[in-house]
Short mmCIF file of C-alpha atoms in Angstrom, two decimals:
data_model
loop_
_atom_site.label_atom_id
_atom_site.label_comp_id
_atom_site.label_asym_id
_atom_site.label_seq_id
_atom_site.Cartn_x
_atom_site.Cartn_y
_atom_site.Cartn_z
CA UNK O 197 78.42 87.71 101.62
CA UNK O 198 78.79 91.43 102.36
CA UNK O 199 76.43 94.19 103.42
CA UNK O 200 78.67 97.11 102.48
CA UNK O 201 81.67 97.61 100.22
CA UNK O 202 84.18 100.30 101.19
CA UNK O 203 86.72 101.37 98.57
CA UNK O 204 89.92 102.74 100.07
CA UNK O 205 91.72 101.80 103.31
CA UNK O 206 92.82 105.30 104.24
CA UNK O 207 91.53 107.16 107.27
CA UNK O 208 87.99 107.75 105.98
CA UNK O 209 87.45 104.24 104.63
CA UNK O 210 89.01 102.49 107.62
CA UNK O 211 86.99 104.43 110.19
CA UNK O 212 83.76 103.78 108.32
CA UNK O 213 84.64 100.10 107.93
CA UNK O 214 85.23 99.85 111.69
CA UNK O 215 82.02 101.61 112.68
CA UNK O 216 79.96 99.61 110.19
CA UNK O 217 81.43 96.30 111.37
CA UNK O 218 80.90 97.28 115.00
CA UNK O 219 77.24 97.91 114.18
CA UNK O 220 76.82 94.38 112.79
CA UNK O 221 77.50 94.82 109.09
CA UNK O 222 79.81 92.58 107.07
CA UNK O 223 82.27 94.88 105.31
CA UNK O 224 84.46 94.26 102.27
CA UNK O 225 87.32 96.79 102.31
CA UNK O 226 89.03 97.12 98.94
CA UNK O 227 92.44 98.81 98.67
CA UNK O 228 94.47 99.30 95.49
CA UNK O 229 97.78 99.60 97.28
CA UNK O 230 99.52 96.69 99.03
CA UNK O 231 99.16 98.36 102.44
CA UNK O 232 96.51 99.86 104.68
CA UNK O 233 96.57 103.43 105.97
CA UNK O 234 96.44 105.37 102.71
CA UNK O 235 98.91 108.24 102.71
CA UNK O 236 99.36 107.86 106.49
CA UNK O 237 101.25 104.58 105.95
CA UNK O 238 104.55 104.34 107.81
CA UNK O 239 107.18 101.64 108.33
CA UNK O 240 110.57 100.98 109.93
CA UNK O 241 113.37 101.28 107.38
CA UNK O 242 116.52 99.15 107.29
CA UNK O 243 118.12 101.29 110.02
CA UNK O 244 115.13 101.09 112.33
CA UNK O 245 113.89 104.63 111.66
CA UNK O 246 110.11 104.97 111.59
CA UNK O 247 109.47 106.85 108.33
CA UNK O 248 106.28 108.12 106.72
CA UNK O 249 106.13 106.78 103.17
CA UNK O 250 104.13 109.69 101.77
CA UNK O 251 105.63 112.59 103.71
CA UNK O 252 105.18 113.68 107.32
CA UNK O 253 101.73 113.17 108.83
CA UNK O 254 101.26 114.98 112.13
CA UNK O 255 98.06 114.66 114.08
CA UNK O 256 96.89 117.91 115.63
CA UNK O 257 93.42 118.95 116.70
CA UNK O 258 91.40 120.88 119.22
CA UNK O 259 88.54 118.43 118.68
CA UNK O 260 88.48 116.10 121.68
CA UNK O 261 86.15 113.72 119.82
CA UNK O 262 88.69 113.12 117.03
CA UNK O 263 91.61 112.71 119.43
CA UNK O 264 89.74 110.34 121.74
CA UNK O 265 88.41 108.22 118.88
CA UNK O 266 91.84 107.46 117.45
CA UNK O 267 93.15 107.08 121.00
CA UNK O 268 91.09 103.89 121.22
CA UNK O 269 93.49 102.33 118.71
CA UNK O 270 96.86 103.81 119.64
CA UNK O 271 98.98 105.17 122.43
CA UNK O 272 100.13 108.70 121.68
CA UNK O 273 103.62 110.14 121.52
CA UNK O 274 103.25 113.83 122.28
CA UNK O 275 104.92 115.94 119.63
CA UNK O 276 104.70 119.69 118.97
CA UNK O 277 105.76 120.41 115.41
CA UNK O 278 108.23 123.18 114.60
CA UNK O 279 109.33 124.16 111.11
CA UNK O 280 112.24 126.27 109.93
CA UNK O 281 112.64 127.96 106.55
CA UNK O 282 115.87 128.94 104.84
CA UNK O 283 115.74 132.71 104.20
CA UNK O 284 118.82 134.53 102.95
CA UNK O 285 121.04 131.78 104.32
CA UNK O 286 119.44 131.77 107.78
CA UNK O 287 116.95 129.29 109.23
CA UNK O 288 113.96 131.05 110.78
CA UNK O 289 110.67 129.77 112.25
CA UNK O 290 107.61 129.45 110.03
CA UNK O 291 104.87 130.47 109.98
CA UNK O 292 106.70 133.79 109.99
CA UNK O 293 106.29 135.23 113.48
CA UNK O 294 107.79 137.81 115.81
CA UNK O 295 110.83 135.63 116.41
CA UNK O 296 111.42 135.39 112.66
CA UNK O 297 111.04 139.16 112.45
CA UNK O 298 113.72 139.72 115.12
CA UNK O 299 116.12 137.32 113.38
CA UNK O 300 115.89 138.92 109.93
CA UNK O 301 115.54 142.66 110.59
CA UNK O 302 117.65 145.20 112.52
CA UNK O 303 116.45 145.56 116.14
CA UNK O 304 114.93 149.03 115.82
CA UNK O 305 113.08 148.12 112.62
CA UNK O 306 111.88 144.80 114.06
CA UNK O 307 110.58 146.60 117.16
CA UNK O 308 108.71 149.15 115.08
CA UNK O 309 107.16 146.48 112.83
CA UNK O 310 106.16 144.37 115.82
CA UNK O 311 104.34 147.32 117.42
CA UNK O 312 102.50 148.07 114.18
CA UNK O 313 101.48 144.42 113.74
CA UNK O 314 100.15 144.20 117.29
CA UNK O 315 98.37 147.57 117.08
CA UNK O 316 96.77 146.74 113.74
CA UNK O 317 95.84 143.07 114.20
CA UNK O 318 96.28 142.22 117.89
CA UNK O 319 98.67 139.80 119.59
CA UNK O 320 98.24 136.08 118.89
CA UNK O 321 96.48 136.65 115.56
CA UNK O 322 97.29 134.84 112.30
CA UNK O 323 97.12 137.19 109.32
CA UNK O 324 96.97 135.65 105.81
CA UNK O 325 99.89 136.97 103.79
CA UNK O 326 97.69 138.13 100.91
CA UNK O 327 95.62 140.16 103.39
CA UNK O 328 98.75 141.71 104.87
CA UNK O 329 99.92 142.74 101.40
CA UNK O 330 96.79 144.85 101.03
CA UNK O 331 97.58 146.98 104.09
CA UNK O 332 97.84 150.76 103.61
CA UNK O 333 100.78 151.13 106.01
CA UNK O 334 104.04 151.43 104.01
CA UNK O 335 106.17 149.61 106.60
CA UNK O 336 103.72 146.73 107.00
CA UNK O 337 103.40 146.58 103.22
CA UNK O 338 107.19 146.31 103.00
CA UNK O 339 107.14 143.47 105.55
CA UNK O 340 104.35 141.70 103.71
CA UNK O 341 106.22 141.94 100.42
CA UNK O 342 109.38 140.62 102.08
CA UNK O 343 107.60 137.57 103.55
CA UNK O 344 105.73 137.03 100.30
CA UNK O 345 108.88 137.04 98.18
CA UNK O 346 111.27 135.29 100.57
CA UNK O 347 109.03 132.61 102.08
CA UNK O 348 105.69 132.32 100.36
CA UNK O 349 105.55 132.82 96.62
CA UNK O 350 108.29 130.51 95.37
CA UNK O 351 107.34 127.76 97.80
CA UNK O 352 103.73 128.04 96.58
CA UNK O 353 104.78 127.92 92.94
CA UNK O 354 106.82 124.77 93.59
CA UNK O 355 104.10 123.14 95.69
CA UNK O 356 101.10 123.99 93.53
CA UNK O 357 102.52 124.82 90.11
CA UNK O 358 100.89 128.26 90.11
CA UNK O 359 101.09 131.59 91.92
CA UNK O 360 99.24 132.16 95.21
CA UNK O 361 96.72 134.52 93.62
CA UNK O 362 95.51 131.71 91.34
CA UNK O 363 94.42 129.31 94.07
CA UNK O 364 91.67 129.37 96.66
CA UNK O 365 92.03 131.30 99.94
CA UNK O 366 91.69 128.07 101.95
CA UNK O 367 95.18 127.20 100.66
CA UNK O 368 96.87 130.59 101.05
CA UNK O 369 95.41 131.12 104.53
CA UNK O 370 97.36 128.08 105.71
CA UNK O 371 100.58 130.15 105.47
CA UNK O 372 99.98 133.27 107.57
CA UNK O 373 102.11 135.78 109.43
CA UNK O 374 101.64 134.88 113.10
CA UNK O 375 101.69 137.91 115.43
CA UNK O 376 103.16 135.88 118.27
CA UNK O 377 106.37 134.39 119.66
CA UNK O 378 104.90 130.90 119.61
CA UNK O 379 107.22 128.94 117.32
CA UNK O 380 104.96 125.90 117.08
CA UNK O 381 103.59 125.21 113.62
CA UNK O 382 100.19 124.33 115.12
CA UNK O 383 98.44 125.75 118.17
CA UNK O 384 95.90 122.96 118.65
CA UNK O 385 95.09 121.50 122.07
CA UNK O 386 96.17 117.99 121.11
CA UNK O 387 99.38 117.40 119.15
CA UNK O 388 100.80 113.89 118.81
CA UNK O 389 101.72 110.98 116.58
CA UNK O 390 100.87 107.31 117.19
CA UNK O 391 103.50 105.92 119.56
CA UNK O 392 104.03 102.77 117.50
CA UNK O 393 103.26 104.32 114.12
CA UNK O 394 100.22 104.93 111.97
CA UNK O 395 100.30 101.47 110.42
CA UNK O 396 99.95 99.83 113.85
CA UNK O 397 97.07 102.19 114.60
CA UNK O 398 95.33 101.17 111.36
CA UNK O 399 95.91 97.47 112.13
CA UNK O 400 94.14 97.96 115.44
CA UNK O 401 91.38 99.99 113.81
CA UNK O 402 90.67 97.24 111.26
CA UNK O 403 90.98 94.36 113.70
CA UNK O 404 87.38 93.18 113.57
CA UNK O 405 86.01 89.81 112.38
CA UNK O 406 83.44 91.46 110.11
CA UNK O 407 86.01 93.55 108.21
CA UNK O 408 87.43 91.67 105.23
CA UNK O 409 90.35 93.56 103.62
CA UNK O 410 91.08 92.90 99.96
CA UNK O 411 94.48 94.45 99.34
CA UNK O 412 96.45 95.11 96.16
CA UNK O 413 93.17 95.14 94.27
CA UNK O 414 91.73 97.69 91.87
CA UNK O 415 88.09 98.14 92.81
CA UNK O 416 87.17 98.07 89.10
CA UNK O 417 88.18 94.40 89.03
CA UNK O 418 85.65 93.66 91.76
CA UNK O 419 82.87 96.24 91.55
CA UNK O 420 80.94 97.47 88.50
CA UNK O 421 78.31 100.17 88.41
CA UNK O 422 75.71 100.38 85.67
CA UNK O 423 75.70 104.11 84.89
CA UNK O 424 72.23 103.95 83.33
CA UNK O 425 70.38 101.94 85.98
CA UNK O 426 72.56 102.54 89.04
CA UNK O 427 72.82 98.79 89.66
CA UNK O 428 75.95 97.57 91.43
CA UNK O 429 77.60 94.22 90.83
CA UNK O 430 80.17 92.61 93.13
CA UNK O 431 82.35 89.78 91.78
CA UNK O 432 80.02 89.69 88.78
CA UNK O 433 76.85 89.14 90.82
CA UNK O 434 74.14 91.64 91.76
CA UNK O 435 74.95 93.51 94.97
CA UNK O 436 72.09 94.92 97.02
CA UNK O 437 74.19 96.69 99.63
CA UNK O 438 75.79 100.10 99.94
CA UNK O 439 79.00 101.30 98.30
CA UNK O 440 81.24 103.78 100.13
CA UNK O 441 83.86 105.27 97.82
CA UNK O 442 86.91 107.24 98.99
CA UNK O 443 88.88 107.28 95.73
CA UNK O 444 88.93 109.79 92.89
CA UNK O 445 85.40 110.72 91.87
CA UNK O 446 86.41 111.35 88.26
CA UNK O 447 87.89 107.85 88.00
CA UNK O 448 84.68 106.36 89.43
CA UNK O 449 82.77 107.81 86.48
CA UNK O 450 85.44 106.91 83.90
CA UNK O 451 86.56 110.55 83.47
CA UNK O 452 83.46 111.25 81.41
CA UNK O 453 83.77 115.03 81.89
CA UNK O 454 87.58 115.06 81.90
CA UNK O 455 90.21 114.60 84.60
CA UNK O 456 90.22 116.58 87.82
CA UNK O 457 93.74 117.95 88.36
CA UNK O 458 95.83 116.95 91.36
CA UNK O 459 99.31 117.66 92.59
CA UNK O 460 101.53 114.83 93.70
CA UNK O 461 105.00 114.42 95.18
CA UNK O 462 108.13 112.49 94.34
CA UNK O 463 109.93 111.31 97.48
CA UNK O 464 113.66 110.87 97.91
CA UNK O 465 114.76 109.09 101.11
CA UNK O 466 118.33 109.13 102.36
CA UNK O 467 119.88 107.45 105.42
CA UNK O 468 122.91 108.95 107.13
CA UNK O 469 125.18 107.61 109.84
CA UNK O 470 124.87 110.56 112.18
CA UNK O 471 122.70 111.53 115.12
CA UNK O 472 120.79 114.35 113.42
CA UNK O 473 120.83 116.05 110.02
CA UNK O 474 119.02 119.31 110.79
CA UNK O 475 117.75 121.49 113.64
CA UNK O 476 114.04 120.72 113.26
CA UNK O 477 111.88 117.88 112.02
CA UNK O 478 111.06 119.89 108.90
CA UNK O 479 113.10 122.57 107.15
CA UNK O 480 111.47 124.37 104.22
CA UNK O 481 113.46 125.54 101.21
CA UNK O 482 111.34 128.24 99.55
CA UNK O 483 114.02 129.33 97.09
CA UNK O 484 117.02 128.04 95.11
CA UNK O 485 116.14 124.35 95.33
CA UNK O 486 113.76 122.18 93.31
CA UNK O 487 112.53 120.36 96.44
CA UNK O 488 110.24 122.09 98.93
CA UNK O 489 111.30 120.65 102.26
CA UNK O 490 113.40 118.08 104.10
CA UNK O 491 111.89 115.97 106.88
CA UNK O 492 113.94 114.20 109.53
CA UNK O 493 111.72 111.55 111.05
CA UNK O 494 113.72 110.83 114.21
CA UNK O 495 112.82 114.28 115.48
CA UNK O 496 109.12 113.44 115.16
CA UNK O 497 109.16 110.09 116.95
CA UNK O 498 111.99 110.76 119.40
CA UNK O 499 113.98 107.67 118.42
CA UNK O 500 117.55 107.20 119.63
CA UNK O 501 119.48 105.53 116.82
CA UNK O 502 122.93 105.67 115.24
CA UNK O 503 121.41 106.48 111.85
CA UNK O 504 118.96 109.14 110.77
CA UNK O 505 116.70 109.16 107.72
CA UNK O 506 115.67 112.25 105.80
CA UNK O 507 113.12 112.83 103.06
CA UNK O 508 113.15 115.42 100.28
CA UNK O 509 109.86 116.23 98.53
CA UNK O 510 109.58 117.23 94.87
CA UNK O 511 106.08 118.41 93.90
CA UNK O 512 104.70 117.98 90.39
CA UNK O 513 101.44 117.48 88.53
CA UNK O 514 99.67 114.18 88.97
CA UNK O 515 99.87 112.40 85.63
CA UNK O 516 97.02 109.96 85.97
CA UNK O 517 96.06 106.54 87.21
CA UNK O 518 97.98 104.81 84.43
CA UNK O 519 101.18 105.94 86.14
CA UNK O 520 101.76 103.32 88.83
CA UNK O 521 104.11 105.49 90.90
CA UNK O 522 101.67 108.40 90.96
CA UNK O 523 99.61 109.08 94.06
CA UNK O 524 97.10 111.94 93.90
CA UNK O 525 97.85 114.03 96.98
CA UNK O 526 96.28 117.48 96.72
CA UNK O 527 93.21 118.62 94.76
CA UNK O 528 93.93 121.77 92.77
CA UNK O 529 91.75 124.49 94.25
CA UNK O 530 90.75 126.59 91.27
CA UNK O 531 87.32 127.80 90.26
CA UNK O 532 87.23 125.86 86.99
CA UNK O 533 88.20 122.66 88.78
CA UNK O 534 85.40 123.10 91.30
CA UNK O 535 82.93 123.53 88.43
CA UNK O 536 84.17 120.25 86.92
CA UNK O 537 83.84 118.50 90.26
CA UNK O 538 80.24 119.71 90.56
CA UNK O 539 79.43 117.86 87.32
CA UNK O 540 80.67 114.64 88.83
CA UNK O 541 78.85 115.33 92.07
CA UNK O 542 75.58 115.81 90.19
CA UNK O 543 76.16 112.50 88.44
CA UNK O 544 76.83 110.77 91.76
CA UNK O 545 73.53 112.08 93.11
CA UNK O 546 71.78 109.67 90.74
CA UNK O 547 73.18 106.68 92.63
CA UNK O 548 71.27 106.37 95.91
CA UNK O 549 73.41 103.52 97.27
CA UNK O 550 76.68 105.39 96.71
CA UNK O 551 78.36 107.49 99.43
CA UNK O 552 81.40 109.67 98.70
CA UNK O 553 83.79 110.44 101.55
CA UNK O 554 87.30 111.87 101.70
CA UNK O 555 89.79 114.15 100.02
CA UNK O 556 89.68 112.49 96.60
CA UNK O 557 85.99 111.62 96.51
CA UNK O 558 84.91 115.07 97.69
CA UNK O 559 87.74 116.94 95.94
CA UNK O 560 88.65 119.02 98.95
CA UNK O 561 91.46 119.28 101.47
CA UNK O 562 90.94 117.57 104.83
CA UNK O 563 93.31 117.60 107.78
CA UNK O 564 93.40 114.26 109.56
CA UNK O 565 91.20 115.38 112.42
CA UNK O 566 88.67 116.77 109.94
CA UNK O 567 88.40 113.45 108.13
CA UNK O 568 87.99 111.57 111.42
CA UNK O 569 85.01 113.77 112.28
CA UNK O 570 83.69 113.62 108.73
CA UNK O 571 83.76 109.81 108.66
CA UNK O 572 82.07 109.54 112.07
CA UNK O 573 79.41 112.05 111.02
CA UNK O 574 78.69 110.14 107.79
CA UNK O 575 78.26 106.94 109.77
CA UNK O 576 75.97 108.62 112.32
CA UNK O 577 73.84 110.35 109.70
CA UNK O 578 73.55 107.56 107.13
CA UNK O 579 74.30 104.21 108.71
CA UNK O 580 73.70 104.28 112.47
#
């Protein structure tokens, strides 16, 4: 009945399902959750606010290919993201930039620090905070320590459950000091969200007669893999086609080497009868609170409503697939975890009809534009 089985209806799985169906394959798309879209899933709440179920997802890219591809399935609402952080009772832009510097330091000191930053690194440069802390200039070292303590370290500990020095640079480099007055969180060429929401975009993406979604279904109830022979069975019968897997690689192989660690989030939504709750779509709380940030979705989508809806995020360790409410969000980027992942990857190499794609299957962090390009590249290289 099917040429290819795709496990997971997030961005990677849905794009591959679409491209495969468009090329003439019959695709079975299996999704454990009752909705499409993976962690991009959004919906209108009881007050009409378009909210993101798994935290804010903001599409930004300088890759015209990624932006144009998704543009086939959605109109765009242009949105440039700005984030504030609560520091010593004041709300300042993050990433920490020259505007933040002027707001938190006396004018003469801010002017001196700005000149040193520009002279040392250049204007418009993003400097990772851990790099800045290694500077030999006492004043810049003082600034680096201030940003590290007031904005970075406690937020990182809450988000990742460990100190910044314990995780990979690809994580810490995402929170730099920006030697600029550009308050935007991203500087990409294209910045937008789907005008009618991500879920509508995914509905359009999967609207093809040769894509057959099977929702609310654990793939293990449908697909079995013989770990000795590599044979695949679908609905109990031999399956001669390809399997594309976007879920957790350790779960695929029954955790034979142990679990790969992930961080997850608990979400607390609240609706308020007021125009706006805060000054920006996202306000970070690095210190003094057990949540990391508050998102106000109306500021993202530009809705005009009597109510507003906010979301607080509480990070914690992912407890495992037996916990129904748990959703693995972020791979834990530590050296020992990468070594464990490599064991699973070596095992997967013994299954020639298996393709692993995505954040969970590849145990790495992907921005949305990265996963669009990754999925299209996998299709072009392996299935076109």
